[in-house]
Amino acid sequence: MSKYRSVRGMVDIFPEDSRHWQFLENTVAETLASYGYGEVRLPIVEYTELFTRGIGKATDIVEKEMYTFDDRNAESLSLRPEGTAGCVRAAIQAGVLNTPQRYWYAGPMFRYERPQKGRQRQFHQIGAEAFGVASPDMDAELILMSARLWRRLGIAQGVELQINSIGSSESRSRYRSALVEYLNQYVDQLDEDSQRRLQSNPLRILDSKNAGTQALLENAPDMSEFLDAESADDFSILCALLTAAGVAYTVNTRLVRGLDYYNKTVFEWVTTRLGAQGTICAGGRYDGLVKQLGGRDTPGVGFAMGMERLVLLLAEMGSMDMSSAPVADVYVVAVGDDAYKVALSTVESLRSEMPRCRLVQHTGGGSFKSQMKKADKSGAQVALIWGEDEVSAGTVTVKPMRVEKESGERLAQQSCLLPELPAVLSAALTID
RNA sequence: GUGGCCGUAGCUCAUCAGGUAGAGCCCCGGAUUGUGACUCCGGAGGUGGCGGGUUCAAGACCCGUCGGCCACCCCA
């Protein structure tokens, strides 16, 4: 155990894993771009008040999970616990909300929570936000976009879409009263957490994992019956659009979201394959947030997906080759100072001619044998070998390192003159 | 914040009535002088998370603490 460790819940990602992240990030970026979403790069730190106002003062996130500290001028700052508030703030500040906008962002978020599978203190999200369109076709677009993404990532079979409408804040508050009134009759039968939530956040009782509580909820008032007309209409339009587009979904009237800014449509993509933290992507509409944060009243919808969870799911579903990838295509062996010099300049010009080829030159000296061992370990298809003989003859030895023919037959090494090298090397690398 | 399980070489793990630790993998070197993979030989590497306690003696027992995993909570 070394003296210095990463902060609890904050992990390092090495090449063996980061290549999976790159695949995921590239796929997401391409997909979002194909719908006309543009990337915004936002600060990781914001004034604390942005989050307390935006996310809600009573939520667990701002109440006990934020990394909050004073700047040197005594202003309270916080590491962002989610991306929407900052994105909205940025859009207002930039004055771009006079017309509809589609944005996406990616990066680390911070929440002081107990780490477990699929949950870290520093985690990463990619989020998409659409501003300025109040109609449910925008909700549908975001959901279709995410559905397409799961298909492209090869995880569509492992995820399920749940949707709900939580209505306007007025209808929600009517429903909340009805729910509280109902549950108050059975307070003593509720689990401890739910008894607490009855005071703090009654709607949260709906997705309690407690079986007894869920049984009580069987006969509880149904949120859908309390929806205002507009929310109900929009929701049925959304459902119709999803059906027309062939996106399967489950209406879950118990689905509520944790952040205060949501209204009307909410949705979650969930999986049963990741243990307790099964939500890989979630979002909804937040029509009041822009105004709440000081902008002109502008509707918004968005979602955020958890990168760690997606990487886990990708691995779980075998959608990605998780075996370790070679670090090199070509490994360059050179023994002796003269050989090293010739190799160095030759390989530099090779890189100019073959920019996509990964040419790793051996460093640190050593015998032919030890250098060859490194060549083997690197996973390279070909070793280029320079020694005294090659230098004096003006040649280089091209040695195929792996079985490359269907027959399993090995290719013999050959030597070639330096001007021939690009052609010979290309040929050696393209035999598959 | 709560609970369960866990913490021995870089990695995966073992050992023992409590008597001052071992394997496999990895790494390094070698097996006829310039060449990897298989095999063989040799080598390096551990204050047994940390701190207390019990004991003649603790990695093994007890307490604390830190860390990890999973779950609750919460949420992406």
XYZ file of C-alpha atoms (C1' of nucleotides) in Angstrom:
508
model
C 0.000 0.000 0.000
C 1.497 3.268 -1.034
C 1.202 6.298 1.160
C -0.804 8.274 -1.339
C -4.061 6.911 -2.642
C -6.752 8.388 -4.779
C -9.549 10.015 -2.836
C -12.231 7.549 -1.857
C -14.705 6.977 -4.638
C -12.467 8.600 -7.236
C -10.791 6.190 -9.589
C -7.977 6.153 -12.110
C -8.628 4.798 -15.566
C -5.725 3.165 -17.362
C -5.317 2.517 -21.110
C -6.775 -0.953 -20.856
C -10.047 0.653 -19.742
C -9.787 4.085 -21.280
C -10.016 2.607 -24.752
C -13.514 1.447 -23.838
C -14.342 4.935 -22.651
C -13.072 6.341 -25.923
C -15.267 3.985 -27.883
C -18.253 4.962 -25.778
C -17.534 8.685 -25.952
C -16.966 8.625 -29.685
C -20.151 6.703 -30.323
C -22.176 9.031 -28.149
C -20.679 12.157 -29.696
C -21.393 10.912 -33.215
C -24.933 9.943 -32.385
C -25.769 13.230 -30.690
C -24.202 15.169 -33.536
C -26.390 13.268 -35.976
C -29.393 14.850 -34.289
C -27.916 18.310 -34.451
C -26.737 18.594 -30.860
C -23.618 20.655 -30.324
C -21.114 20.224 -27.547
C -20.850 22.750 -24.747
C -17.888 22.629 -22.405
C -18.789 23.830 -18.974
C -16.967 24.594 -15.739
C -16.808 21.893 -13.108
C -17.178 24.460 -10.342
C -20.154 26.779 -9.967
C -21.484 29.063 -7.280
C -23.180 26.876 -4.715
C -26.376 28.839 -4.976
C -26.876 27.668 -8.557
C -27.371 24.152 -7.304
C -29.387 24.938 -4.210
C -31.752 26.976 -6.364
C -31.799 24.646 -9.318
C -31.736 21.161 -7.900
C -33.670 21.959 -4.766
C -32.563 22.757 -1.279
C -34.263 19.786 0.299
C -32.823 17.141 -2.000
C -30.180 14.805 -0.650
C -27.841 15.962 -3.366
C -27.551 19.506 -2.113
C -28.318 18.705 1.479
C -25.533 16.234 2.100
C -23.756 15.180 -1.056
C -22.166 18.314 -2.452
C -18.495 19.111 -2.338
C -18.801 22.688 -1.153
C -16.005 25.044 -0.155
C -15.272 28.722 0.091
C -13.278 30.457 -2.581
C -10.478 32.730 -1.395
C -12.871 35.625 -1.488
C -15.269 33.765 0.802
C -17.848 33.000 -1.879
C -19.303 29.525 -1.626
C -18.455 27.278 -4.546
C -19.391 23.670 -5.271
C -18.165 20.919 -7.500
C -21.052 20.231 -9.815
C -23.181 17.266 -8.708
C -24.996 17.179 -12.063
C -24.855 18.970 -15.368
C -28.213 20.486 -16.122
C -28.044 23.463 -13.765
C -24.702 24.554 -15.146
C -25.839 24.097 -18.717
C -28.925 26.194 -18.116
C -26.863 28.861 -16.391
C -24.442 28.934 -19.305
C -27.209 29.192 -21.872
C -28.841 32.064 -20.023
C -25.515 33.813 -19.544
C -24.634 33.474 -23.220
C -28.015 34.818 -24.242
C -28.713 32.024 -26.690
C -32.197 31.111 -25.540
C -34.070 33.477 -27.833
C -34.387 30.487 -30.161
C -34.460 26.712 -29.610
C -31.093 25.106 -28.885
C -29.757 21.586 -28.690
C -26.664 20.990 -26.563
C -24.702 18.167 -25.081
C -21.911 18.068 -22.529
C -19.680 15.470 -20.954
C -17.507 15.330 -17.918
C -17.045 14.526 -14.261
C -19.678 15.100 -11.590
C -19.156 14.892 -7.845
C -21.370 13.585 -5.088
C -20.300 12.625 -1.617
C -21.889 9.199 -1.412
C -20.856 5.787 -0.187
C -19.240 4.053 -3.172
C -20.710 0.832 -4.466
C -21.089 -0.957 -7.781
C -21.971 1.649 -10.383
C -21.602 4.534 -7.969
C -18.580 6.705 -7.294
C -17.913 10.097 -5.767
C -16.409 11.344 -8.972
C -18.374 9.892 -11.834
C -18.935 10.874 -15.420
C -21.995 11.802 -17.328
C -22.870 12.729 -20.837
C -25.961 14.852 -20.942
C -28.154 16.320 -23.644
C -30.381 19.338 -23.177
C -32.933 20.842 -25.548
C -34.207 24.332 -24.864
C -37.105 26.307 -26.186
C -39.524 23.615 -27.309
C -42.476 22.857 -25.057
C -44.155 20.205 -27.161
C -43.659 16.490 -26.548
C -42.067 15.883 -29.929
C -38.905 17.160 -28.297
C -39.280 14.648 -25.470
C -39.681 11.979 -28.114
C -36.585 13.115 -29.989
C -34.427 12.758 -26.895
C -35.793 9.328 -26.147
C -35.343 8.163 -29.733
C -31.818 9.489 -29.699
C -30.984 7.513 -26.577
C -32.646 4.401 -27.977
C -30.528 4.692 -31.099
C -27.470 4.990 -28.952
C -28.172 1.730 -27.127
C -28.554 0.016 -30.473
C -25.270 1.397 -31.713
C -23.555 0.342 -28.516
C -25.038 -3.124 -28.708
C -26.798 -2.944 -25.348
C -30.373 -2.393 -26.505
C -31.343 -5.900 -25.411
C -30.251 -5.179 -21.871
C -32.150 -1.982 -21.203
C -35.754 -1.033 -20.699
C -37.466 2.339 -20.963
C -39.751 3.537 -18.210
C -41.705 6.732 -18.603
C -44.152 8.747 -16.590
C -45.599 12.188 -16.307
C -45.365 13.928 -12.975
C -47.440 16.843 -14.226
C -47.274 20.498 -13.389
C -46.101 21.565 -9.978
C -49.740 22.376 -9.078
C -51.057 18.950 -10.032
C -48.107 17.326 -8.356
C -48.785 19.149 -5.147
C -52.451 18.072 -5.249
C -51.306 14.526 -5.735
C -48.770 14.815 -2.956
C -51.507 15.849 -0.539
C -53.689 12.934 -1.564
C -50.828 10.506 -1.205
C -49.865 11.816 2.201
C -53.457 11.667 3.322
C -53.701 8.061 2.203
C -50.378 6.958 3.695
C -51.035 8.714 6.977
C -53.643 6.056 7.652
C -50.903 3.434 7.646
C -47.965 5.271 9.132
C -47.130 2.476 11.525
C -47.019 -0.027 8.674
C -44.553 1.997 6.646
C -40.875 1.182 6.771
C -38.673 3.560 8.682
C -37.269 5.334 5.635
C -40.692 5.911 4.198
C -41.985 7.326 7.459
C -39.215 9.876 7.246
C -39.998 10.569 3.592
C -43.624 11.165 4.468
C -42.362 14.430 5.910
C -39.478 15.252 3.604
C -40.369 13.935 0.168
C -43.553 11.863 0.032
C -43.368 11.095 -3.680
C -40.131 9.251 -3.075
C -42.091 6.652 -1.133
C -43.470 5.506 -4.463
C -40.208 3.875 -5.505
C -39.417 2.411 -2.112
C -37.785 -0.995 -2.282
C -39.611 -2.144 0.813
C -42.100 -4.901 -0.027
C -44.526 -3.995 2.717
C -44.574 -0.397 1.635
C -45.090 -1.385 -1.967
C -48.052 -3.505 -0.892
C -49.591 -0.502 0.838
C -49.135 1.500 -2.338
C -51.315 -0.935 -4.290
C -54.392 0.954 -3.243
C -52.837 4.379 -3.067
C -54.072 7.196 -5.275
C -52.639 7.086 -8.777
C -50.588 10.006 -10.018
C -52.057 9.798 -13.507
C -55.483 10.683 -12.139
C -54.202 13.954 -10.769
C -52.479 15.220 -13.885
C -53.495 18.579 -15.295
C -55.013 18.418 -18.752
C -51.975 19.697 -20.599
C -49.592 17.249 -18.955
C -51.983 14.381 -19.624
C -52.378 15.378 -23.257
C -48.675 15.820 -23.807
C -47.991 12.491 -22.192
C -50.417 10.636 -24.416
C -48.928 12.344 -27.461
C -45.471 11.279 -26.350
C -46.649 7.708 -25.898
C -48.174 7.755 -29.370
C -44.964 9.119 -30.883
C -42.887 6.451 -29.203
C -45.223 3.743 -30.372
C -45.166 5.117 -33.909
C -41.379 5.134 -33.821
C -41.280 1.574 -32.569
C -39.719 2.359 -29.210
C -40.946 -0.012 -26.520
C -41.697 1.527 -23.148
C -43.354 0.841 -19.851
C -45.478 3.456 -18.185
C -44.478 3.459 -14.561
C -46.743 5.730 -12.568
C -44.465 5.202 -9.577
C -41.539 6.743 -11.401
C -40.466 10.008 -9.797
C -37.172 11.767 -10.100
C -35.018 13.076 -7.348
C -34.366 16.595 -8.535
C -36.890 19.339 -7.881
C -36.751 20.924 -11.301
C -38.510 18.141 -13.170
C -42.099 18.400 -14.339
C -44.293 16.639 -16.888
C -42.362 13.944 -18.727
C -39.780 11.931 -16.816
C -38.035 8.802 -18.017
C -35.366 6.312 -17.086
C -33.496 3.667 -18.988
C -32.885 0.816 -16.587
C -31.121 -2.515 -16.610
C -31.257 -5.453 -14.250
C -27.703 -6.482 -15.031
C -25.735 -4.065 -12.882
C -26.886 -4.812 -9.375
C -28.588 -2.154 -7.335
C -27.638 0.842 -9.456
C -29.579 -0.040 -12.561
C -30.364 3.354 -14.021
C -28.010 4.038 -16.902
C -29.723 7.103 -18.266
C -32.440 9.334 -16.926
C -34.043 12.628 -17.640
C -37.151 14.604 -18.145
C -38.684 17.966 -18.723
C -37.809 21.019 -16.653
C -39.961 23.810 -18.001
C -39.592 26.126 -15.040
C -35.869 25.896 -14.494
C -34.640 28.562 -16.888
C -36.948 31.114 -15.326
C -36.073 29.892 -11.881
C -32.426 30.584 -12.613
C -33.106 34.064 -13.880
C -33.731 33.623 -17.580
C -36.797 34.306 -19.655
C -39.379 31.582 -19.237
C -38.054 28.868 -21.555
C -39.024 25.200 -21.610
C -36.338 22.530 -21.458
C -35.921 18.765 -21.631
C -32.850 16.650 -21.197
C -31.236 13.515 -19.969
C -27.936 12.372 -18.576
C -26.289 9.002 -18.832
C -23.772 7.503 -16.443
C -20.569 6.572 -18.210
C -19.288 4.182 -15.557
C -22.550 2.288 -15.652
C -22.523 2.160 -19.419
C -18.990 0.814 -19.471
C -20.014 -1.824 -16.942
C -23.004 -2.753 -19.040
C -20.971 -2.878 -22.221
C -18.640 -5.331 -20.536
C -21.459 -7.277 -18.943
C -23.218 -7.759 -22.260
C -20.102 -8.668 -24.166
C -20.643 -5.780 -26.550
C -17.019 -4.945 -26.417
C -13.891 -7.003 -26.671
C -12.604 -6.696 -23.143
C -9.384 -8.609 -23.763
C -6.301 -6.507 -23.661
C -5.379 -4.874 -26.924
C -1.884 -4.769 -28.381
C -0.078 -1.520 -27.775
C 1.904 -1.683 -30.999
C 1.581 -2.704 -34.619
C 5.308 -2.662 -35.208
C 8.088 -3.027 -32.657
C 11.499 -1.694 -33.518
C 14.546 -3.568 -32.266
C 17.955 -1.977 -32.594
C 21.169 -3.239 -31.026
C 24.139 -0.927 -30.887
C 24.486 2.837 -31.073
C 24.810 3.017 -34.847
C 21.824 0.760 -35.345
C 19.771 2.816 -32.948
C 20.546 6.015 -34.831
C 19.614 4.524 -38.194
C 16.465 3.017 -36.707
C 15.437 6.259 -35.075
C 15.516 8.328 -38.240
C 14.078 5.599 -40.432
C 11.171 5.021 -38.076
C 10.500 8.741 -37.827
C 10.025 8.950 -41.568
C 7.921 5.782 -41.526
C 5.578 7.510 -39.102
C 5.188 10.336 -41.568
C 4.227 7.873 -44.268
C 2.062 5.656 -42.089
C 0.514 7.947 -39.498
C -2.007 5.401 -38.310
C 0.524 2.668 -37.741
C 1.677 2.336 -34.155
C 5.450 2.062 -34.306
C 7.027 1.480 -30.934
C 10.756 1.792 -30.760
C 12.569 -0.159 -28.106
C 14.239 2.049 -25.554
C 16.650 1.230 -22.810
C 19.024 -1.002 -24.771
C 19.554 -4.666 -24.121
C 20.411 -7.769 -26.098
C 18.591 -8.947 -29.185
C 16.931 -11.533 -27.032
C 15.618 -9.132 -24.435
C 14.458 -6.693 -27.079
C 12.697 -9.472 -28.948
C 10.903 -10.461 -25.786
C 9.580 -6.950 -25.520
C 8.549 -7.082 -29.148
C 6.563 -10.199 -28.423
C 4.932 -8.755 -25.317
C 3.892 -5.670 -27.213
C 1.612 -7.724 -29.388
C 3.085 -6.207 -32.526
C 2.474 -7.956 -35.814
C 5.920 -7.186 -37.081
C 9.339 -6.532 -35.632
C 11.829 -4.370 -37.459
C 15.355 -5.403 -36.577
C 18.567 -3.462 -36.913
C 21.998 -4.741 -35.903
C 25.525 -4.288 -37.143
C 24.896 -6.406 -40.242
C 21.875 -4.410 -41.330
C 23.585 -1.093 -40.752
C 26.593 -1.996 -42.867
C 24.406 -3.473 -45.612
C 21.936 -0.591 -45.526
C 19.071 -2.985 -44.894
C 16.563 -3.824 -42.205
C 15.119 -7.153 -41.175
C 11.322 -7.403 -41.258
C 10.133 -10.205 -39.048
C 6.466 -11.232 -38.837
C 5.792 -12.041 -35.198
C 2.523 -13.938 -35.347
C 0.806 -16.606 -37.340
C -0.786 -14.708 -40.128
C -1.963 -17.167 -42.745
C -5.177 -19.141 -42.559
C -3.106 -22.288 -42.717
C -1.351 -21.292 -39.535
C 1.880 -21.247 -41.452
C 4.400 -18.687 -40.378
C 5.921 -16.125 -42.607
C 9.656 -16.020 -42.825
C 11.536 -12.918 -41.944
C 13.156 -11.062 -44.789
C 15.585 -8.272 -45.168
C 15.026 -5.338 -47.405
C 16.764 -2.151 -48.423
C 15.600 0.940 -46.605
C 13.850 2.528 -49.623
C 11.764 -0.649 -49.960
C 10.756 -0.672 -46.338
C 7.411 1.164 -46.544
C 6.134 -1.211 -49.200
C 7.453 -4.342 -47.523
C 6.118 -3.300 -44.146
C 2.692 -2.459 -45.495
C 2.500 -5.833 -47.150
C 3.542 -7.612 -43.960
C 0.922 -5.754 -41.953
C -1.985 -6.281 -44.302
C -1.687 -10.049 -44.491
C -4.439 -11.217 -42.228
C -25.121 8.290 7.564
C -26.382 2.505 8.444
C -25.282 -2.774 7.686
C -22.680 -7.350 5.911
C -18.166 -9.384 3.991
C -13.030 -8.546 3.310
C -7.564 -6.424 3.755
C -0.793 -11.834 3.371
C 4.669 -10.452 -2.574
C 2.946 -6.022 -8.707
C -1.660 -9.662 -9.556
C -4.723 -14.167 -7.908
C -4.528 -16.776 -3.561
C -2.620 -20.543 0.196
C -0.448 -21.865 4.892
C -0.712 -22.646 10.524
C -2.958 -25.994 17.877
C -1.067 -18.717 17.879
C 5.874 -20.286 17.518
C 8.713 -14.825 13.410
C 5.376 -16.729 5.452
C 4.594 -20.024 0.449
C 2.570 -21.163 -4.650
C 0.953 -19.737 -9.514
C 1.088 -15.611 -12.756
C 4.036 -11.247 -13.720
C 9.118 -9.218 -13.705
C 14.713 -9.960 -14.393
C 18.824 -13.242 -15.959
C 20.460 -17.807 -18.254
C 19.938 -22.623 -21.404
C 26.694 -22.248 -28.034
C 28.552 -16.616 -30.372
C 22.400 -11.422 -33.381
C 16.134 -12.910 -32.725
C 10.297 -13.547 -29.141
C 6.283 -17.279 -28.155
C 6.712 -23.484 -25.538
C 10.029 -25.907 -22.004
C 13.916 -26.017 -18.291
C 17.214 -23.550 -14.649
C 18.199 -19.465 -11.524
C 16.920 -14.684 -9.293
C 14.467 -10.299 -7.431
C 10.198 -8.916 -4.643
C 6.388 -9.015 1.605
C 7.760 -4.086 8.574
C 1.030 -10.044 6.474
C -3.273 -2.189 5.686
C -2.062 0.786 10.192
C -2.198 1.347 15.749
C -3.037 -0.748 20.315
C -4.120 -5.204 23.487
C -3.903 -10.571 25.181
C 0.398 -14.074 25.229
C 6.794 -16.555 26.708
C 5.291 -16.029 21.433
C 0.222 -13.134 16.675
C -0.358 -12.406 9.885
C -3.318 -15.687 12.600
C -7.253 -14.092 18.975
C -9.507 -9.071 20.875
C -10.284 -3.635 20.254
C -9.691 0.645 17.394
C -8.640 2.902 12.857
C -7.959 3.343 7.617
C -9.083 1.166 3.030
C -11.870 -2.152 -0.444
C -16.344 -4.689 -2.124
C -21.621 -5.231 -1.899
C -26.263 -3.593 -0.036
C -29.478 0.250 2.441
C -30.101 5.342 1.602
C -29.689 8.286 -2.717
C -29.086 8.418 -7.744
C -26.326 8.563 -13.626
